[in-house]
PDB file of C-alpha atoms in Angstrom:
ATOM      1  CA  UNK N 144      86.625  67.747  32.953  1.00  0.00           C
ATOM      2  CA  UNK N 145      87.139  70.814  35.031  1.00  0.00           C
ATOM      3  CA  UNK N 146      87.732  74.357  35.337  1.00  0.00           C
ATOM      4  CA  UNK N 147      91.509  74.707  35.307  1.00  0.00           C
ATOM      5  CA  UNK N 148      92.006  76.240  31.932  1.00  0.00           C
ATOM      6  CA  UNK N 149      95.158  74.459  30.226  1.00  0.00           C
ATOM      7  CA  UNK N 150      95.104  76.131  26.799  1.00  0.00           C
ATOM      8  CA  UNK N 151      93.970  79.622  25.983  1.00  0.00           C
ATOM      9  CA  UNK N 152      94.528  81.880  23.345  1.00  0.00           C
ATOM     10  CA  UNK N 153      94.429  85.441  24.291  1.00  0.00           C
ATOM     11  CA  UNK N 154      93.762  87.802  21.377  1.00  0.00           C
ATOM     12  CA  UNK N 155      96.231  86.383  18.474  1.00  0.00           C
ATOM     13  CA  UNK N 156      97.144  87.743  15.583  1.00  0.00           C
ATOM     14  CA  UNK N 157      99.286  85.993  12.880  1.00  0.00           C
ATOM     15  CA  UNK N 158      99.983  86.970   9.181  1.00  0.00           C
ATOM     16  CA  UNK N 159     101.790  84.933   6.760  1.00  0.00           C
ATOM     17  CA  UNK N 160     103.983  86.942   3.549  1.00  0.00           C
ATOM     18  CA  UNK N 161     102.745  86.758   0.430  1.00  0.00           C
ATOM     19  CA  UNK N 162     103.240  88.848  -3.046  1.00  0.00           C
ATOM     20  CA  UNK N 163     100.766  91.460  -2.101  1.00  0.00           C
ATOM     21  CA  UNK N 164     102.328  92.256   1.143  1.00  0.00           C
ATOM     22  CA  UNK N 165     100.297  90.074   3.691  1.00  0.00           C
ATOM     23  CA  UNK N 166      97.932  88.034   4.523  1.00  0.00           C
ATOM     24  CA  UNK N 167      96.330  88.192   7.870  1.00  0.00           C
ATOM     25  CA  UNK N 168      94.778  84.446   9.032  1.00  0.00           C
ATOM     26  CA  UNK N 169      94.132  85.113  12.726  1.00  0.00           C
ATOM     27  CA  UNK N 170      92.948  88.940  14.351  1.00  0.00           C
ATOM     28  CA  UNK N 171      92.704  88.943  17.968  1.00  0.00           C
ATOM     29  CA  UNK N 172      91.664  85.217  18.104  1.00  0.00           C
ATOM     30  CA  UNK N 173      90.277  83.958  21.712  1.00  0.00           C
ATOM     31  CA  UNK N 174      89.546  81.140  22.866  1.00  0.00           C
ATOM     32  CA  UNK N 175      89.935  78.830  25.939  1.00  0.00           C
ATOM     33  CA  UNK N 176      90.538  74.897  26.533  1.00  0.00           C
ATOM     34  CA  UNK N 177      89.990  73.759  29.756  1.00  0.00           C
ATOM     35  CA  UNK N 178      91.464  70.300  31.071  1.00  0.00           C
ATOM     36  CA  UNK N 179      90.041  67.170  30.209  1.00  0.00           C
ATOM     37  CA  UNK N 180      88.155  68.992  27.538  1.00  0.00           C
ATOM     38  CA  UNK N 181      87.652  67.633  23.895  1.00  0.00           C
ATOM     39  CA  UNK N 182      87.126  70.755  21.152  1.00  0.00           C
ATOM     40  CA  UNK N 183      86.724  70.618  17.711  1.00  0.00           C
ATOM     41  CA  UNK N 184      87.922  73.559  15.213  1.00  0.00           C
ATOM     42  CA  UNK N 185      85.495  73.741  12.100  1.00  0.00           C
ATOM     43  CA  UNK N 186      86.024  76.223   9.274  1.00  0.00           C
ATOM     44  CA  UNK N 187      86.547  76.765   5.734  1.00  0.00           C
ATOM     45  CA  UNK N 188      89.892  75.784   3.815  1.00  0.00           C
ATOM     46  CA  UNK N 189      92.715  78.030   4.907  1.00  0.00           C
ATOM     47  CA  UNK N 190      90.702  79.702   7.594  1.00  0.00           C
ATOM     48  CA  UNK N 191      93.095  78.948   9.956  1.00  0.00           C
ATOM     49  CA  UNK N 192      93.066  75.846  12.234  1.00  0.00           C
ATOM     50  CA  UNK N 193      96.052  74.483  11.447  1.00  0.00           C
ATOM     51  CA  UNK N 194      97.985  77.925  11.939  1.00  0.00           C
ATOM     52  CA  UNK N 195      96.241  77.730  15.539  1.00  0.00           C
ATOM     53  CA  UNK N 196      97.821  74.351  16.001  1.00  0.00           C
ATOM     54  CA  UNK N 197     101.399  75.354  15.085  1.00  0.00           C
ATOM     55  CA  UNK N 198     100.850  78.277  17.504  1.00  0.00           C
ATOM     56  CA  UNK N 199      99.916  76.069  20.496  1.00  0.00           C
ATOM     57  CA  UNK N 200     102.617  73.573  19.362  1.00  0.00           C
ATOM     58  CA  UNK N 201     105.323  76.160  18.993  1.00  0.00           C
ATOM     59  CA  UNK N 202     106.328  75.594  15.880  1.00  0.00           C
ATOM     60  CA  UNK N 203     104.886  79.043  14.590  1.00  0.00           C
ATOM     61  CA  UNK N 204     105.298  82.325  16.619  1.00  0.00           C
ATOM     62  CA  UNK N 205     102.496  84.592  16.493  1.00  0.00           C
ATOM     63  CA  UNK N 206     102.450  88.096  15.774  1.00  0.00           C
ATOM     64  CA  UNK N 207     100.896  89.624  18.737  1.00  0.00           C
ATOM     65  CA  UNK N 208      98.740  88.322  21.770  1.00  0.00           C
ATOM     66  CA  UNK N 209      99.170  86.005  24.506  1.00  0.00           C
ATOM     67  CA  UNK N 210      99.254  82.062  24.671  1.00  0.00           C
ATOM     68  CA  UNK N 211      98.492  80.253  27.768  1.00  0.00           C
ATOM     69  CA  UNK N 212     100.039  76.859  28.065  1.00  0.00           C
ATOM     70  CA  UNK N 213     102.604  75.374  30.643  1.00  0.00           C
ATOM     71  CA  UNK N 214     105.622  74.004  28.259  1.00  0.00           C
ATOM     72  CA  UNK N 215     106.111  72.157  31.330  1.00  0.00           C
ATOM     73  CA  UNK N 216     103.180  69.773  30.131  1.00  0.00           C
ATOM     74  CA  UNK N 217     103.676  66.524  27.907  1.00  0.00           C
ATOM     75  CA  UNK N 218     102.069  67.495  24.394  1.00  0.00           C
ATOM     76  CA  UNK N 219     101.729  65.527  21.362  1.00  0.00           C
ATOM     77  CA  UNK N 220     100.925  66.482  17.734  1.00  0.00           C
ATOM     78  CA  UNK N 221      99.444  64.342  15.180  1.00  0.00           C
ATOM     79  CA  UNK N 222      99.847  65.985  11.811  1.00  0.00           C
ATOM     80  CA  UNK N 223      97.405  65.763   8.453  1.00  0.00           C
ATOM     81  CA  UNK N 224     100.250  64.026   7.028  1.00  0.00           C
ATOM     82  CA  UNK N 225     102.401  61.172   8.274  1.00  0.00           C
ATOM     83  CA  UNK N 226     105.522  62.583   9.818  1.00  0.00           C
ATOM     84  CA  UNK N 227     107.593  58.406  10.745  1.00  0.00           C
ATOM     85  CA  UNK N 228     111.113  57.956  10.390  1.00  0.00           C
ATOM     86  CA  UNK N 229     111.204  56.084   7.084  1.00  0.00           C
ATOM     87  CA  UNK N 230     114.829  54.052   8.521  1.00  0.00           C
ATOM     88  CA  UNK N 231     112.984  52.900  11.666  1.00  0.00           C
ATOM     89  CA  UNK N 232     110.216  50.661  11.990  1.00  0.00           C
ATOM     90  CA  UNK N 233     107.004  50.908  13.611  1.00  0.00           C
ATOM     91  CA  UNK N 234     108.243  49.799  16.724  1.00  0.00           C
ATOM     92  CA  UNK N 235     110.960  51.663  17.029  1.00  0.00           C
ATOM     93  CA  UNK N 236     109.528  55.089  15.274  1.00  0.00           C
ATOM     94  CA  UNK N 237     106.785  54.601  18.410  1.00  0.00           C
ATOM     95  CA  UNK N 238     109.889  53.719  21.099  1.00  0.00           C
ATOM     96  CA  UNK N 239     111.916  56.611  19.813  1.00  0.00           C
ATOM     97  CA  UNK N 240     109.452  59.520  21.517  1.00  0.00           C
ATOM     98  CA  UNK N 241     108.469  57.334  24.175  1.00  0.00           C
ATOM     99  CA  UNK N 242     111.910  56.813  25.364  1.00  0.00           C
ATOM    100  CA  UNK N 243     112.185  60.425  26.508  1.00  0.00           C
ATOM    101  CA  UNK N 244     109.674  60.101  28.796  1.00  0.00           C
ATOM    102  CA  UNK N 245     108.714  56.516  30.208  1.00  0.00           C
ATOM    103  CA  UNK N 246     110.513  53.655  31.605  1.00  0.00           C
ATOM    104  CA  UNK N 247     110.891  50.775  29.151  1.00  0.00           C
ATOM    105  CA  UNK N 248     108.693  48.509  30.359  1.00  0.00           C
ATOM    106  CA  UNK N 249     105.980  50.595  31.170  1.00  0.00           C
ATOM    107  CA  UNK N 250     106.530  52.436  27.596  1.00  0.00           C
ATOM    108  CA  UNK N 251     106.726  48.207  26.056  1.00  0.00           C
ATOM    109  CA  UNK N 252     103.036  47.341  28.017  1.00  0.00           C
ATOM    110  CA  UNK N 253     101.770  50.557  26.650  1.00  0.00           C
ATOM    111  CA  UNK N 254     103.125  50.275  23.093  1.00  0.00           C
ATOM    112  CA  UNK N 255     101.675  46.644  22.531  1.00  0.00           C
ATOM    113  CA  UNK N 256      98.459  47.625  23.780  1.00  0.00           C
ATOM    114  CA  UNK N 257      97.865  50.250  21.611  1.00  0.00           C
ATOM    115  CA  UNK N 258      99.385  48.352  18.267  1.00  0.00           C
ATOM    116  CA  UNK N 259      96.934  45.451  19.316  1.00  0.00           C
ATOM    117  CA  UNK N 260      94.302  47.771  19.703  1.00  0.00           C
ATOM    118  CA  UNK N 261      94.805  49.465  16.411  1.00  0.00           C
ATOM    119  CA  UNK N 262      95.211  45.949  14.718  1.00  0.00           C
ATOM    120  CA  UNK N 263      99.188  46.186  13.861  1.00  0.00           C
ATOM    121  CA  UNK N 264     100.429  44.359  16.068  1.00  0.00           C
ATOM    122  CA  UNK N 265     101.550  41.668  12.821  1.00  0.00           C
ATOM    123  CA  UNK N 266     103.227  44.908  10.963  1.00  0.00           C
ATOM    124  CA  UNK N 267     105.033  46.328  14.507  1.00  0.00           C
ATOM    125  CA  UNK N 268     108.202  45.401  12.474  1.00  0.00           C
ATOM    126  CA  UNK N 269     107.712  46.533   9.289  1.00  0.00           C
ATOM    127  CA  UNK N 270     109.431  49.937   7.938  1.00  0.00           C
ATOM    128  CA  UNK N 271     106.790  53.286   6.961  1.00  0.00           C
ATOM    129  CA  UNK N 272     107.416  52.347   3.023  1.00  0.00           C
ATOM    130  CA  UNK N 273     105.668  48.533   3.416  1.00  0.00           C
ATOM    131  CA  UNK N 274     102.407  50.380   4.858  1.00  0.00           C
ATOM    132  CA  UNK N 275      99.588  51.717   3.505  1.00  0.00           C
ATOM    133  CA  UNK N 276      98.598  55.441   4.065  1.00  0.00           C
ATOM    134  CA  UNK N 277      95.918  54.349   6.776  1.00  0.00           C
ATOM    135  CA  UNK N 278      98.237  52.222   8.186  1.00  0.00           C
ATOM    136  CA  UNK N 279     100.825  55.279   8.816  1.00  0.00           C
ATOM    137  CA  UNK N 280      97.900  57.443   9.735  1.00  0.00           C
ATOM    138  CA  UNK N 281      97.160  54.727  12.532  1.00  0.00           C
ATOM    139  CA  UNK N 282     100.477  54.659  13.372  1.00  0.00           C
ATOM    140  CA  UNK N 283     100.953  58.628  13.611  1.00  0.00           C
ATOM    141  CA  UNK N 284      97.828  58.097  16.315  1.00  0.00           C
ATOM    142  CA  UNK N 285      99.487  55.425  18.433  1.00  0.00           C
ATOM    143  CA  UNK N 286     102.452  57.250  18.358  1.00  0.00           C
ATOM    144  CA  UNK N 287     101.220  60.304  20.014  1.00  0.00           C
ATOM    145  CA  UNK N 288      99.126  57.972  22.028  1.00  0.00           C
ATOM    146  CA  UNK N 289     102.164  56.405  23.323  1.00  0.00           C
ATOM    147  CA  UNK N 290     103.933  58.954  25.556  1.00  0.00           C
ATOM    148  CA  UNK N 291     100.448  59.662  27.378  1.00  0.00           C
ATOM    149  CA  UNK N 292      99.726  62.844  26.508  1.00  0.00           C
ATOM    150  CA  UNK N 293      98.547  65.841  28.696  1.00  0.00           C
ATOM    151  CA  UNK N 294      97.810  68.014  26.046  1.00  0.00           C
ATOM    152  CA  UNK N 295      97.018  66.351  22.456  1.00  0.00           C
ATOM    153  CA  UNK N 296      96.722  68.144  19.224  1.00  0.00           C
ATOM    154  CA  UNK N 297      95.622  67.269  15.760  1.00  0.00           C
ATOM    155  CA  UNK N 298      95.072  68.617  12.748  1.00  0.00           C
ATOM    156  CA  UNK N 299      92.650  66.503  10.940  1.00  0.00           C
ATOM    157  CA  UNK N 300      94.213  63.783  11.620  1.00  0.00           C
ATOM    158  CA  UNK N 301      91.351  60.941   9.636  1.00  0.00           C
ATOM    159  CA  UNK N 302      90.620  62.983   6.879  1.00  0.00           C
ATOM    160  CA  UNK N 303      91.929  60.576   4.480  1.00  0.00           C
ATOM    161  CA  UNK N 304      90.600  57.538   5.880  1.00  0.00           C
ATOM    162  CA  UNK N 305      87.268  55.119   5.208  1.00  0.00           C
ATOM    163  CA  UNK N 306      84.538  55.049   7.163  1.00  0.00           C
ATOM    164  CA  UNK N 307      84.800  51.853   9.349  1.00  0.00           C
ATOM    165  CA  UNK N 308      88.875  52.871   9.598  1.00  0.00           C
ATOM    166  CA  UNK N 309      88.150  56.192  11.141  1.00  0.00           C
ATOM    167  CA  UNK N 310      85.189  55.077  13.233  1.00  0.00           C
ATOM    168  CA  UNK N 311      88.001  52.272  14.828  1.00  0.00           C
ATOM    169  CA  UNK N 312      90.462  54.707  15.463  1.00  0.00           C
ATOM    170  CA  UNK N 313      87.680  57.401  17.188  1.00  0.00           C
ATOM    171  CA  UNK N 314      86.721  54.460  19.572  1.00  0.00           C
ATOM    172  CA  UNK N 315      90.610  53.749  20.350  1.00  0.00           C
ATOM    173  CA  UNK N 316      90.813  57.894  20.758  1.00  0.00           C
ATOM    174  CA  UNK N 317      88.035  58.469  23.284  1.00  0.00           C
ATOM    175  CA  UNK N 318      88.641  55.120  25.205  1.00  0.00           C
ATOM    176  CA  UNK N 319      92.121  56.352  25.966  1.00  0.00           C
ATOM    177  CA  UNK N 320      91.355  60.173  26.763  1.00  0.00           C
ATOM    178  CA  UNK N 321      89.201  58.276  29.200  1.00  0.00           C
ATOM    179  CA  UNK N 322      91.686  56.314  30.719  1.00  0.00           C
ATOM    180  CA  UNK N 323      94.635  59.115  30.023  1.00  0.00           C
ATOM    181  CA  UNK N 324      92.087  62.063  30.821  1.00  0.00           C
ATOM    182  CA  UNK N 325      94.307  64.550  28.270  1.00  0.00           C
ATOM    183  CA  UNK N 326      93.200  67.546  27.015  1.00  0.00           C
ATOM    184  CA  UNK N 327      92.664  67.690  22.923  1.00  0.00           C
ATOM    185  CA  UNK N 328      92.321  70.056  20.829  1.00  0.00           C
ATOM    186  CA  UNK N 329      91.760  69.205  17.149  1.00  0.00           C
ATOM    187  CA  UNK N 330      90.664  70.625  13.728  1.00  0.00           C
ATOM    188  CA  UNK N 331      88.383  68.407  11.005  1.00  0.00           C
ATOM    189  CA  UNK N 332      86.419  69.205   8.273  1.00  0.00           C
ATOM    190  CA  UNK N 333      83.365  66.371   8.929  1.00  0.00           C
ATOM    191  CA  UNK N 334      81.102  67.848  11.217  1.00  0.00           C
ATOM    192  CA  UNK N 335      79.594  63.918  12.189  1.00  0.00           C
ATOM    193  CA  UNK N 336      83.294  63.825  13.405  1.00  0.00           C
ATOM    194  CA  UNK N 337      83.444  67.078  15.176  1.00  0.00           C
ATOM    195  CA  UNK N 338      79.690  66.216  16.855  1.00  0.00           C
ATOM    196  CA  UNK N 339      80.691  62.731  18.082  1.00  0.00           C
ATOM    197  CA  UNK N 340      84.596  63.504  19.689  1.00  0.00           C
ATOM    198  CA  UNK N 341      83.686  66.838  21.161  1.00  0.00           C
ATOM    199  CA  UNK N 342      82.467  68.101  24.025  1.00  0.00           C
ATOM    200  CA  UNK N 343      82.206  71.410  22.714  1.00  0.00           C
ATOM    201  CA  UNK N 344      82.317  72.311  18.700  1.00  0.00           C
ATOM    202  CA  UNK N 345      83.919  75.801  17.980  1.00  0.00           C
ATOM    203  CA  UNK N 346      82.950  76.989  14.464  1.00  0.00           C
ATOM    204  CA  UNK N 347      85.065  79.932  12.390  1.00  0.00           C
ATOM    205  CA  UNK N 348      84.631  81.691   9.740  1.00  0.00           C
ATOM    206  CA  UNK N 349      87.412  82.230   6.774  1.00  0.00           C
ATOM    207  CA  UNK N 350      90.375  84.639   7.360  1.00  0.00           C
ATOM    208  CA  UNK N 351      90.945  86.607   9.303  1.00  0.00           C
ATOM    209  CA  UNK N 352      88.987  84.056  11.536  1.00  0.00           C
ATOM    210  CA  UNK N 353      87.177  84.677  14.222  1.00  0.00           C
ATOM    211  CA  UNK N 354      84.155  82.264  16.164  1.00  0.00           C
ATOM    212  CA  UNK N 355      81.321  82.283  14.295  1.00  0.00           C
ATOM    213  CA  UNK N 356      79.698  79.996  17.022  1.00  0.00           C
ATOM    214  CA  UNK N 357      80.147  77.494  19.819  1.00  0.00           C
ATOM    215  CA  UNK N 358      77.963  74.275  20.349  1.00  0.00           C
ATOM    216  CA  UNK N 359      78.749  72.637  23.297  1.00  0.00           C
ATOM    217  CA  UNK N 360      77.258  68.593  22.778  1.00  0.00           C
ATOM    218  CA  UNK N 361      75.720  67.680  26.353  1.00  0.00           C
ATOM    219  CA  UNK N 362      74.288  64.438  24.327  1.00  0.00           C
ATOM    220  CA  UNK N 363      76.108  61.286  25.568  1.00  0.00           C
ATOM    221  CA  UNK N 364      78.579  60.322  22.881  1.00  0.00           C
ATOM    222  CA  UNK N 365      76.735  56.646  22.198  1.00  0.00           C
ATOM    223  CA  UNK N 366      73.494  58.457  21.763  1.00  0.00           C
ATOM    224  CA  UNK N 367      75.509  60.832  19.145  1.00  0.00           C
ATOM    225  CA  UNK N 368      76.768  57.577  17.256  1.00  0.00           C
ATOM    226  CA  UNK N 369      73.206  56.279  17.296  1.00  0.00           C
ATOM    227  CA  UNK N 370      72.187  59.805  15.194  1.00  0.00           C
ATOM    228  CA  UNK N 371      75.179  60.030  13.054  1.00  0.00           C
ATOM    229  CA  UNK N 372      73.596  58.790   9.713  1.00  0.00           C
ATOM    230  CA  UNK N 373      70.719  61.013  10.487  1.00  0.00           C
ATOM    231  CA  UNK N 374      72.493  63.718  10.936  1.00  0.00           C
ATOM    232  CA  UNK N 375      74.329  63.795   7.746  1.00  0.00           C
ATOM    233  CA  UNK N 376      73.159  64.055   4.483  1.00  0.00           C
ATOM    234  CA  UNK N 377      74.476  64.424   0.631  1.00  0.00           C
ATOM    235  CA  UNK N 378      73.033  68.082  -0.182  1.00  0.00           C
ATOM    236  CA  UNK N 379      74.463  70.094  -2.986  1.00  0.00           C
ATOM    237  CA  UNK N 380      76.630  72.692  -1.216  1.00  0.00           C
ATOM    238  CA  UNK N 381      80.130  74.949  -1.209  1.00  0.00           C
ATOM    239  CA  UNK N 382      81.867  74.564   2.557  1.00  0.00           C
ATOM    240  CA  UNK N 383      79.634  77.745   3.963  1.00  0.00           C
ATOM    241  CA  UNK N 384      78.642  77.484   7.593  1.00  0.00           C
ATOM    242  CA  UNK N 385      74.840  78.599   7.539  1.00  0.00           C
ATOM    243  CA  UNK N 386      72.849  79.901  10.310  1.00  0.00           C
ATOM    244  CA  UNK N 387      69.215  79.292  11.226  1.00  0.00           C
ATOM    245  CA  UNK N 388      68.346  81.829  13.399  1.00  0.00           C
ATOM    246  CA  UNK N 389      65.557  79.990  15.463  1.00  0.00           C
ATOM    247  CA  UNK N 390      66.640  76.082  15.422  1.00  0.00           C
ATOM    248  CA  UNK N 391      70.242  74.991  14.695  1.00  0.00           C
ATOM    249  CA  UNK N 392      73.335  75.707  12.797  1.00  0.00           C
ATOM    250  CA  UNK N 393      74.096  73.776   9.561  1.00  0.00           C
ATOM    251  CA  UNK N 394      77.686  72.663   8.572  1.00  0.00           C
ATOM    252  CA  UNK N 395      78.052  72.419   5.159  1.00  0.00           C
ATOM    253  CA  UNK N 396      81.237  71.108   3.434  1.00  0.00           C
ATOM    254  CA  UNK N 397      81.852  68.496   0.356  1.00  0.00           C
ATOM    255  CA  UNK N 398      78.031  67.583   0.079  1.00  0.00           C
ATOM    256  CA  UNK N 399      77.846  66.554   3.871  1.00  0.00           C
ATOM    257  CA  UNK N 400      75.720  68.556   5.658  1.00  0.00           C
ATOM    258  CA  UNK N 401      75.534  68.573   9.577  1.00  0.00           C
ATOM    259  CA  UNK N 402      72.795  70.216  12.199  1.00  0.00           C
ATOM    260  CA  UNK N 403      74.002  71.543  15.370  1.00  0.00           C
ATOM    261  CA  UNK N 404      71.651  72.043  17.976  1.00  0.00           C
ATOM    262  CA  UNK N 405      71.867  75.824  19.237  1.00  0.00           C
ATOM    263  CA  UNK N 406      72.591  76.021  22.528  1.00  0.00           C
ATOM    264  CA  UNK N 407      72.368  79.994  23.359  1.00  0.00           C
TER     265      UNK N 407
END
């Protein structure tokens, strides 16, 4: 990681219509990603993250403020939901965004790998509708994966997956950032998630959101894994981020509950 920023939002706004007028999600949001750098957006339900993501991706324009990111860069976007071409196979629904931007061989060595890796190599020729939703979700992954990303974006991207599924595909996501070396920016729910993929956790509060905190994790990630069932817990709890003033922050959402160390 280094200090050339690569993504930065500069003071955004955004509202969205609705029957009362408007509704204002972000307010002169800041915040900077710098290259190489793994961050983690945790918040409330409609706080949003996502609306972040579409902003960095382009697909939403934001109302006022400045976003720093070269368009010249190679970005990929894996969405909540599985977004394949239901007429084209795995293969080919991997091949068709690789082919705009690697030579066929190279983009053939790199597509195996990754299916191998992500245990589909047996299914590379079935069609989306003979898979099973953490099947597509894998394949959504390799798929962005596959064009080797300089900037990488996802919007909870394992949320609907089992534990030993989404623990495979975080060890097939951090041992390609650290052979790729892309920058990601990505939003989650779990805070055990958010602790072990990030270097640096950014927490928000609901709408209009703004950053409630930042915990930057200088633990190695193995030694993180090694804590993870410690550090979560079934608690009886609303999603509410909670502060301690003296010790740590506590994540609470769906009866998980997570302690950040404070780093301030």
């Amino acid at each position: 990681m280094t200090n050339k920023v690569v993504l930065e939002f500069k003071g955004i706004s955004k509202s969205f219509p609705n029957k009362n007028g408007s509704l204002q999600v972000l307010k002169d949001f800041s915040l900077t990603i710098r290259k190489g750098e793994i961050v983690a957006l945790v918040g409330p339900s409609g706080c949003g993250k996502t609306t972040l993501l579409n902003i960095a991706a382009g697909l939403v324009e934001r109302d006022s403020g400045e976003l720093v990111l070269d368009r010249e860069k190679r970005l990929a976007y894996v969405f909540q939901e599985p977004r394949l071409l239901p007429w084209k196979t795995v293969d080919e629904n991997i091949w068709f965004v690789q082919e705009q931007f690697l030579e066929a061989e190279n983009a053939r060595l790199l597509r195996n790998r990754l299916l191998e890796k992500a245990e589909l190599s047996a299914f590379r020729n079935a069609y989306p509708a003979a898979l099973s939703g953490g099947m597509k979700q894998r394949v959504e992954l390799i798929r962005a994966l596959s064009v080797e990303p300089e900037v990488l974006l996802m919007d909870e991207p394992f949320k609907s997956l089992d534990v030993a599924l989404r623990t495979q595909l975080w060890d097939l996501l951090l041992e390609e950032h650290e052979r790729q070396g892309f920058t990601m920016l990505f939003s989650t729910h779990d805070p055990g998630e958010a602790m072990i993929l990030a270097d640096r956790v950014v927490i928000l509060t609901d709408k209009p959101t703004r950053i409630m905190h930042e915990v930057v994790m200088d633990e190695p990630r193995d030694r993180r894994l090694q804590q993870f069932d410690v550090a979560l817990s079934p608690i009886n709890s609303d999603t509410l981020p909670i502060f301690d003033p003296f010790y740590s922050i506590h994540y609470s959402h769906n009866g998980r509950n997570a302690v950040f160390p404070r780093n301030d």
